[in-house]
PDB file of C-alpha atoms in Angstrom:
ATOM      1  CA  MET A1229      18.862 209.363 124.316  1.00 52.00           C
ATOM      2  CA  PRO A1230      21.379 209.573 126.976  1.00 62.00           C
ATOM      3  CA  THR A1231      24.607 207.700 126.262  1.00 69.00           C
ATOM      4  CA  TRP A1232      27.314 207.276 128.868  1.00 74.00           C
ATOM      5  CA  PHE A1233      30.822 205.784 128.945  1.00 78.00           C
ATOM      6  CA  CYS A1234      33.283 204.271 131.481  1.00 83.00           C
ATOM      7  CA  SER A1235      36.586 202.499 131.491  1.00 86.00           C
ATOM      8  CA  ARG A1236      36.684 198.686 131.093  1.00 89.00           C
ATOM      9  CA  GLU A1237      38.178 198.452 134.596  1.00 91.00           C
ATOM     10  CA  TRP A1238      34.910 200.233 136.099  1.00 90.00           C
ATOM     11  CA  PHE A1239      32.890 198.184 134.002  1.00 88.00           C
ATOM     12  CA  CYS A1240      34.218 195.049 135.488  1.00 89.00           C
ATOM     13  CA  HIS A1241      34.157 196.558 138.904  1.00 93.00           C
ATOM     14  CA  VAL A1242      30.389 197.421 138.577  1.00 90.00           C
ATOM     15  CA  GLY A1243      29.456 193.752 137.680  1.00 89.00           C
ATOM     16  CA  LYS A1244      28.735 193.846 133.768  1.00 79.00           C
ATOM     17  CA  PHE A1245      24.870 194.000 132.347  1.00 81.00           C
ATOM     18  CA  ASP A1246      22.115 191.908 133.529  1.00 78.00           C
ATOM     19  CA  GLU A1247      21.385 189.652 130.591  1.00 75.00           C
ATOM     20  CA  GLY A1248      18.295 188.401 132.276  1.00 75.00           C
ATOM     21  CA  GLY A1249      16.339 188.314 129.050  1.00 72.00           C
ATOM     22  CA  LYS A1250      13.699 189.899 127.117  1.00 76.00           C
ATOM     23  CA  GLY A1251      12.124 192.650 129.403  1.00 81.00           C
ATOM     24  CA  VAL A1252      15.014 193.260 131.646  1.00 84.00           C
ATOM     25  CA  PRO A1253      16.229 197.044 131.364  1.00 83.00           C
ATOM     26  CA  GLU A1254      19.754 195.978 131.711  1.00 83.00           C
ATOM     27  CA  ASP A1255      21.274 199.505 131.006  1.00 84.00           C
ATOM     28  CA  LEU A1256      19.183 201.129 133.604  1.00 86.00           C
ATOM     29  CA  LEU A1257      20.082 198.322 136.359  1.00 88.00           C
ATOM     30  CA  PHE A1258      23.687 198.930 135.533  1.00 88.00           C
ATOM     31  CA  PHE A1259      23.577 202.382 135.800  1.00 88.00           C
ATOM     32  CA  TYR A1260      21.885 202.373 139.151  1.00 88.00           C
ATOM     33  CA  GLU A1261      24.728 199.715 140.322  1.00 89.00           C
ATOM     34  CA  HIS A1262      27.286 202.132 138.963  1.00 91.00           C
ATOM     35  CA  ILE A1263      25.679 204.920 141.250  1.00 90.00           C
ATOM     36  CA  ARG A1264      25.542 202.594 144.281  1.00 90.00           C
ATOM     37  CA  LYS A1265      29.213 201.744 143.851  1.00 93.00           C
ATOM     38  CA  GLY A1266      30.166 205.508 143.923  1.00 93.00           C
ATOM     39  CA  GLY A1267      30.323 206.272 140.156  1.00 91.00           C
ATOM     40  CA  GLY A1268      29.636 209.832 138.863  1.00 89.00           C
ATOM     41  CA  VAL A1269      28.134 211.261 136.015  1.00 85.00           C
ATOM     42  CA  PHE A1270      29.361 214.353 133.959  1.00 82.00           C
ATOM     43  CA  ARG A1271      27.054 216.047 131.079  1.00 78.00           C
ATOM     44  CA  VAL A1272      28.419 216.755 127.734  1.00 81.00           C
ATOM     45  CA  ASP A1273      26.200 218.865 125.637  1.00 81.00           C
ATOM     46  CA  GLN A1274      26.666 217.680 122.268  1.00 84.00           C
ATOM     47  CA  CYS A1275      25.986 214.737 120.288  1.00 82.00           C
ATOM     48  CA  LEU A1276      28.448 211.773 120.573  1.00 81.00           C
ATOM     49  CA  LEU A1277      26.781 209.083 119.294  1.00 78.00           C
ATOM     50  CA  LEU A1278      23.802 208.445 116.670  1.00 79.00           C
ATOM     51  CA  TYR A1279      21.295 205.838 117.489  1.00 75.00           C
ATOM     52  CA  ARG A1280      19.358 203.987 114.663  1.00 78.00           C
ATOM     53  CA  TYR A1281      15.777 202.883 115.362  1.00 74.00           C
ATOM     54  CA  HIS A1282      14.741 199.559 114.294  1.00 78.00           C
ATOM     55  CA  PRO A1283      11.392 197.778 115.390  1.00 78.00           C
ATOM     56  CA  GLN A1284      13.270 194.639 116.694  1.00 74.00           C
ATOM     57  CA  ALA A1285      15.402 196.690 118.996  1.00 71.00           C
ATOM     58  CA  ALA A1286      15.231 194.661 122.602  1.00 69.00           C
ATOM     59  CA  THR A1287      14.449 198.203 124.219  1.00 71.00           C
ATOM     60  CA  HIS A1288      10.806 197.678 122.888  1.00 72.00           C
ATOM     61  CA  SER A1289      10.360 194.633 125.325  1.00 75.00           C
ATOM     62  CA  VAL A1290      11.140 196.616 128.326  1.00 80.00           C
ATOM     63  CA  LEU A1291       7.533 197.634 129.901  1.00 80.00           C
ATOM     64  CA  GLU A1292       7.010 201.146 131.162  1.00 87.00           C
ATOM     65  CA  GLY A1293       5.993 199.448 134.476  1.00 88.00           C
ATOM     66  CA  THR A1294       9.188 197.639 134.850  1.00 87.00           C
ATOM     67  CA  ILE A1295      11.234 200.955 134.584  1.00 89.00           C
ATOM     68  CA  TRP A1296       8.894 202.907 136.826  1.00 94.00           C
ATOM     69  CA  ASN A1297       8.996 200.182 139.627  1.00 94.00           C
ATOM     70  CA  HIS A1298      12.920 199.981 139.457  1.00 91.00           C
ATOM     71  CA  ARG A1299      13.046 203.883 139.487  1.00 94.00           C
ATOM     72  CA  VAL A1300      10.679 203.844 142.489  1.00 97.00           C
ATOM     73  CA  ARG A1301      12.780 201.311 144.412  1.00 96.00           C
ATOM     74  CA  PHE A1302      16.001 203.288 143.545  1.00 95.00           C
ATOM     75  CA  LEU A1303      14.313 206.633 144.997  1.00 97.00           C
ATOM     76  CA  GLU A1304      13.432 204.673 148.135  1.00 98.00           C
ATOM     77  CA  ASP A1305      16.694 203.200 148.637  1.00 96.00           C
ATOM     78  CA  ARG A1306      18.854 206.191 147.704  1.00 94.00           C
ATOM     79  CA  VAL A1307      16.822 209.168 149.038  1.00 97.00           C
ATOM     80  CA  LEU A1308      13.791 208.199 151.037  1.00 98.00           C
ATOM     81  CA  LYS A1309      15.314 206.042 153.507  1.00 97.00           C
ATOM     82  CA  HIS A1310      17.290 209.001 154.511  1.00 97.00           C
ATOM     83  CA  TRP A1311      14.142 211.454 154.994  1.00 98.00           C
ATOM     84  CA  THR A1312      11.783 211.184 158.070  1.00 98.00           C
ATOM     85  CA  SER A1313       9.048 213.163 155.798  1.00 98.00           C
ATOM     86  CA  PHE A1314       8.738 214.631 152.459  1.00 98.00           C
ATOM     87  CA  THR A1315       6.305 216.470 150.154  1.00 98.00           C
ATOM     88  CA  ILE A1316       5.474 215.414 146.714  1.00 98.00           C
ATOM     89  CA  TRP A1317       5.161 218.415 144.224  1.00 98.00           C
ATOM     90  CA  ASN A1318       2.430 217.576 142.098  1.00 97.00           C
ATOM     91  CA  ALA A1319      -1.093 216.619 143.069  1.00 96.00           C
ATOM     92  CA  GLY A1320      -1.899 215.463 139.844  1.00 95.00           C
ATOM     93  CA  LYS A1321      -1.610 212.067 137.942  1.00 95.00           C
ATOM     94  CA  GLN A1322       2.132 211.658 138.267  1.00 96.00           C
ATOM     95  CA  GLY A1323       2.297 212.804 141.993  1.00 97.00           C
ATOM     96  CA  ARG A1324      -0.649 210.217 142.812  1.00 97.00           C
ATOM     97  CA  LYS A1325       1.042 207.457 141.109  1.00 97.00           C
ATOM     98  CA  LEU A1326       4.370 207.833 142.989  1.00 98.00           C
ATOM     99  CA  TYR A1327       2.429 207.803 146.296  1.00 98.00           C
ATOM    100  CA  ARG A1328       0.722 204.526 145.192  1.00 97.00           C
ATOM    101  CA  SER A1329       3.938 203.042 144.225  1.00 97.00           C
ATOM    102  CA  LEU A1330       5.751 204.010 147.391  1.00 98.00           C
ATOM    103  CA  SER A1331       6.138 201.027 150.276  1.00 97.00           C
ATOM    104  CA  PRO A1332       3.998 201.486 153.107  1.00 96.00           C
ATOM    105  CA  THR A1333       6.765 203.046 155.066  1.00 97.00           C
ATOM    106  CA  ASN A1334       7.417 205.578 152.637  1.00 98.00           C
ATOM    107  CA  GLN A1335       3.719 206.399 152.092  1.00 98.00           C
ATOM    108  CA  LYS A1336       3.556 207.365 155.939  1.00 97.00           C
ATOM    109  CA  LYS A1337       6.410 209.712 155.310  1.00 98.00           C
ATOM    110  CA  VAL A1338       4.494 211.627 152.681  1.00 98.00           C
ATOM    111  CA  ALA A1339       3.683 214.994 154.651  1.00 98.00           C
ATOM    112  CA  ALA A1340       1.638 216.520 151.876  1.00 98.00           C
ATOM    113  CA  PHE A1341       1.242 217.129 148.336  1.00 98.00           C
ATOM    114  CA  CYS A1342       1.854 220.519 146.735  1.00 97.00           C
ATOM    115  CA  ASP A1343       0.578 222.257 143.518  1.00 97.00           C
ATOM    116  CA  VAL A1344      -0.181 225.349 141.894  1.00 96.00           C
ATOM    117  CA  ALA A1345      -3.504 224.191 140.453  1.00 95.00           C
ATOM    118  CA  GLU A1346      -6.198 226.200 142.334  1.00 96.00           C
ATOM    119  CA  ASN A1347      -8.787 223.203 141.826  1.00 96.00           C
ATOM    120  CA  LYS A1348      -6.441 220.663 143.441  1.00 95.00           C
ATOM    121  CA  ILE A1349      -5.607 223.044 146.416  1.00 97.00           C
ATOM    122  CA  ALA A1350      -9.276 223.713 147.091  1.00 96.00           C
ATOM    123  CA  LYS A1351     -10.187 219.992 147.216  1.00 95.00           C
ATOM    124  CA  GLY A1352      -7.698 220.258 150.283  1.00 95.00           C
ATOM    125  CA  PHE A1353      -6.403 216.469 150.365  1.00 96.00           C
ATOM    126  CA  TYR A1354      -6.036 213.308 148.368  1.00 96.00           C
ATOM    127  CA  THR A1355      -7.690 210.207 149.662  1.00 95.00           C
ATOM    128  CA  TYR A1356      -5.724 206.903 148.756  1.00 94.00           C
ATOM    129  CA  GLN A1357      -9.019 204.894 147.995  1.00 93.00           C
ATOM    130  CA  GLU A1358      -6.980 201.497 147.317  1.00 92.00           C
ATOM    131  CA  SER A1359      -5.640 201.281 150.544  1.00 92.00           C
ATOM    132  CA  LYS A1360      -6.217 198.453 152.765  1.00 91.00           C
ATOM    133  CA  GLU A1361      -6.359 200.569 155.844  1.00 91.00           C
ATOM    134  CA  SER A1362      -9.278 201.932 157.523  1.00 93.00           C
ATOM    135  CA  PRO A1363      -9.941 204.939 157.582  1.00 94.00           C
ATOM    136  CA  LYS A1364      -8.144 205.563 154.068  1.00 94.00           C
ATOM    137  CA  PRO A1365      -4.935 207.647 154.377  1.00 95.00           C
ATOM    138  CA  LYS A1366      -5.696 211.340 153.501  1.00 96.00           C
ATOM    139  CA  ILE A1367      -2.870 213.505 152.451  1.00 98.00           C
ATOM    140  CA  SER A1368      -3.338 217.418 152.451  1.00 97.00           C
ATOM    141  CA  ILE A1369      -2.534 219.463 149.073  1.00 98.00           C
ATOM    142  CA  GLN A1370      -1.135 222.670 149.627  1.00 97.00           C
ATOM    143  CA  HIS A1371       0.122 225.651 147.587  1.00 97.00           C
ATOM    144  CA  PHE A1372       3.840 224.971 146.836  1.00 97.00           C
ATOM    145  CA  ARG A1373       4.666 228.142 148.811  1.00 97.00           C
ATOM    146  CA  ASP A1374       3.062 226.680 152.192  1.00 97.00           C
ATOM    147  CA  ALA A1375       4.619 223.226 151.456  1.00 97.00           C
ATOM    148  CA  THR A1376       7.674 222.023 153.607  1.00 97.00           C
ATOM    149  CA  PRO A1377      10.523 220.611 151.978  1.00 97.00           C
ATOM    150  CA  PRO A1378      12.362 218.149 151.378  1.00 98.00           C
ATOM    151  CA  PHE A1379      10.455 217.744 147.878  1.00 98.00           C
ATOM    152  CA  ILE A1380      10.143 214.896 145.453  1.00 98.00           C
ATOM    153  CA  ILE A1381       9.311 216.738 142.325  1.00 97.00           C
ATOM    154  CA  CYS A1382       7.053 214.945 139.872  1.00 96.00           C
ATOM    155  CA  VAL A1383       6.909 217.970 137.222  1.00 93.00           C
ATOM    156  CA  LYS A1384       8.621 217.693 133.875  1.00 89.00           C
ATOM    157  CA  LEU A1385      10.966 220.413 133.263  1.00 86.00           C
ATOM    158  CA  ASP A1386      10.563 222.771 130.110  1.00 87.00           C
ATOM    159  CA  LEU A1387       6.748 222.256 129.831  1.00 86.00           C
ATOM    160  CA  THR A1388       5.318 225.241 131.642  1.00 87.00           C
ATOM    161  CA  GLY A1389       7.184 227.933 129.690  1.00 90.00           C
ATOM    162  CA  GLY A1390       9.235 228.435 132.543  1.00 91.00           C
ATOM    163  CA  ALA A1391       6.563 228.741 135.276  1.00 94.00           C
ATOM    164  CA  PHE A1392       7.541 225.909 137.052  1.00 94.00           C
ATOM    165  CA  GLU A1393      11.234 226.642 137.118  1.00 95.00           C
ATOM    166  CA  GLU A1394      10.627 229.993 138.262  1.00 96.00           C
ATOM    167  CA  ASN A1395       8.209 228.647 141.138  1.00 96.00           C
ATOM    168  CA  LEU A1396      11.045 226.325 142.277  1.00 96.00           C
ATOM    169  CA  ASN A1397      14.007 228.921 142.003  1.00 96.00           C
ATOM    170  CA  SER A1398      11.881 231.368 144.106  1.00 96.00           C
ATOM    171  CA  LEU A1399      11.914 228.755 147.182  1.00 97.00           C
ATOM    172  CA  ASP A1400      16.010 228.996 147.183  1.00 96.00           C
ATOM    173  CA  LEU A1401      16.207 225.248 147.187  1.00 97.00           C
ATOM    174  CA  LYS A1402      19.309 223.135 146.847  1.00 96.00           C
ATOM    175  CA  GLU A1403      18.887 220.208 144.416  1.00 95.00           C
ATOM    176  CA  GLY A1404      19.907 216.957 145.995  1.00 94.00           C
ATOM    177  CA  LEU A1405      19.447 218.213 149.601  1.00 96.00           C
ATOM    178  CA  ASP A1406      15.941 220.008 149.550  1.00 97.00           C
ATOM    179  CA  TYR A1407      14.531 218.270 146.439  1.00 97.00           C
ATOM    180  CA  HIS A1408      15.079 215.295 143.943  1.00 97.00           C
ATOM    181  CA  GLN A1409      13.660 215.417 140.644  1.00 95.00           C
ATOM    182  CA  PHE A1410      11.460 212.302 139.881  1.00 95.00           C
ATOM    183  CA  SER A1411       9.724 212.653 136.255  1.00 84.00           C
TER     184      SER A1411
END
C-alpha cells in the first residue's frame, strides 16, 4: 500500500481529511486535493511503514465503485479537459468500462480503442449499447501501432511478461504528455 507524508503546514493548506463517514475514501480525496493545489509526489523504493490488517478497518467500507468514480472524475478534470481527442488503450473490459464511465462530452472525444488482441481488432468497433443516442455510438478498434496519441492506458503493468511495456516503449511516447496510465 502506498504511504505518503507531508508537513503539518501543507496538511492545513490542503484542508484536512473529509470525515464524511463510512464509505468515504478520505485518503484518496485528500491526495487529489493535494495534487490540485500543486503538491508533488516522490517515490521511495523501501518499506517505511508496516500496516496491520484487521477486519474492522474503515477501508473495507469504501466501495470499489466509489473509488472508480472519483478516479474517473479526477482524470476528466486533470487530463481530458485539455485534450480534444484521445485513444483508450485496451478494447477489453477495463477500457470499455472507462468509456462508459466518462461524461458524454469526454465520450465524444474518444477517437478509438487500441489493442493487440487480433479478435478485438478484427471486430473493428465497439458499440455502446447502453447509450440513449440513436444510432448507438460505434468506436473503432485499431492495432496499437495504427492508433493516434494521446492515450489513456487501461492496461496493468507487469502482467504481460514485459510485452505491453515493450509495445509502449516502441512508440517513443512521453508519459504525462502522450499518455496517462489509468489501471
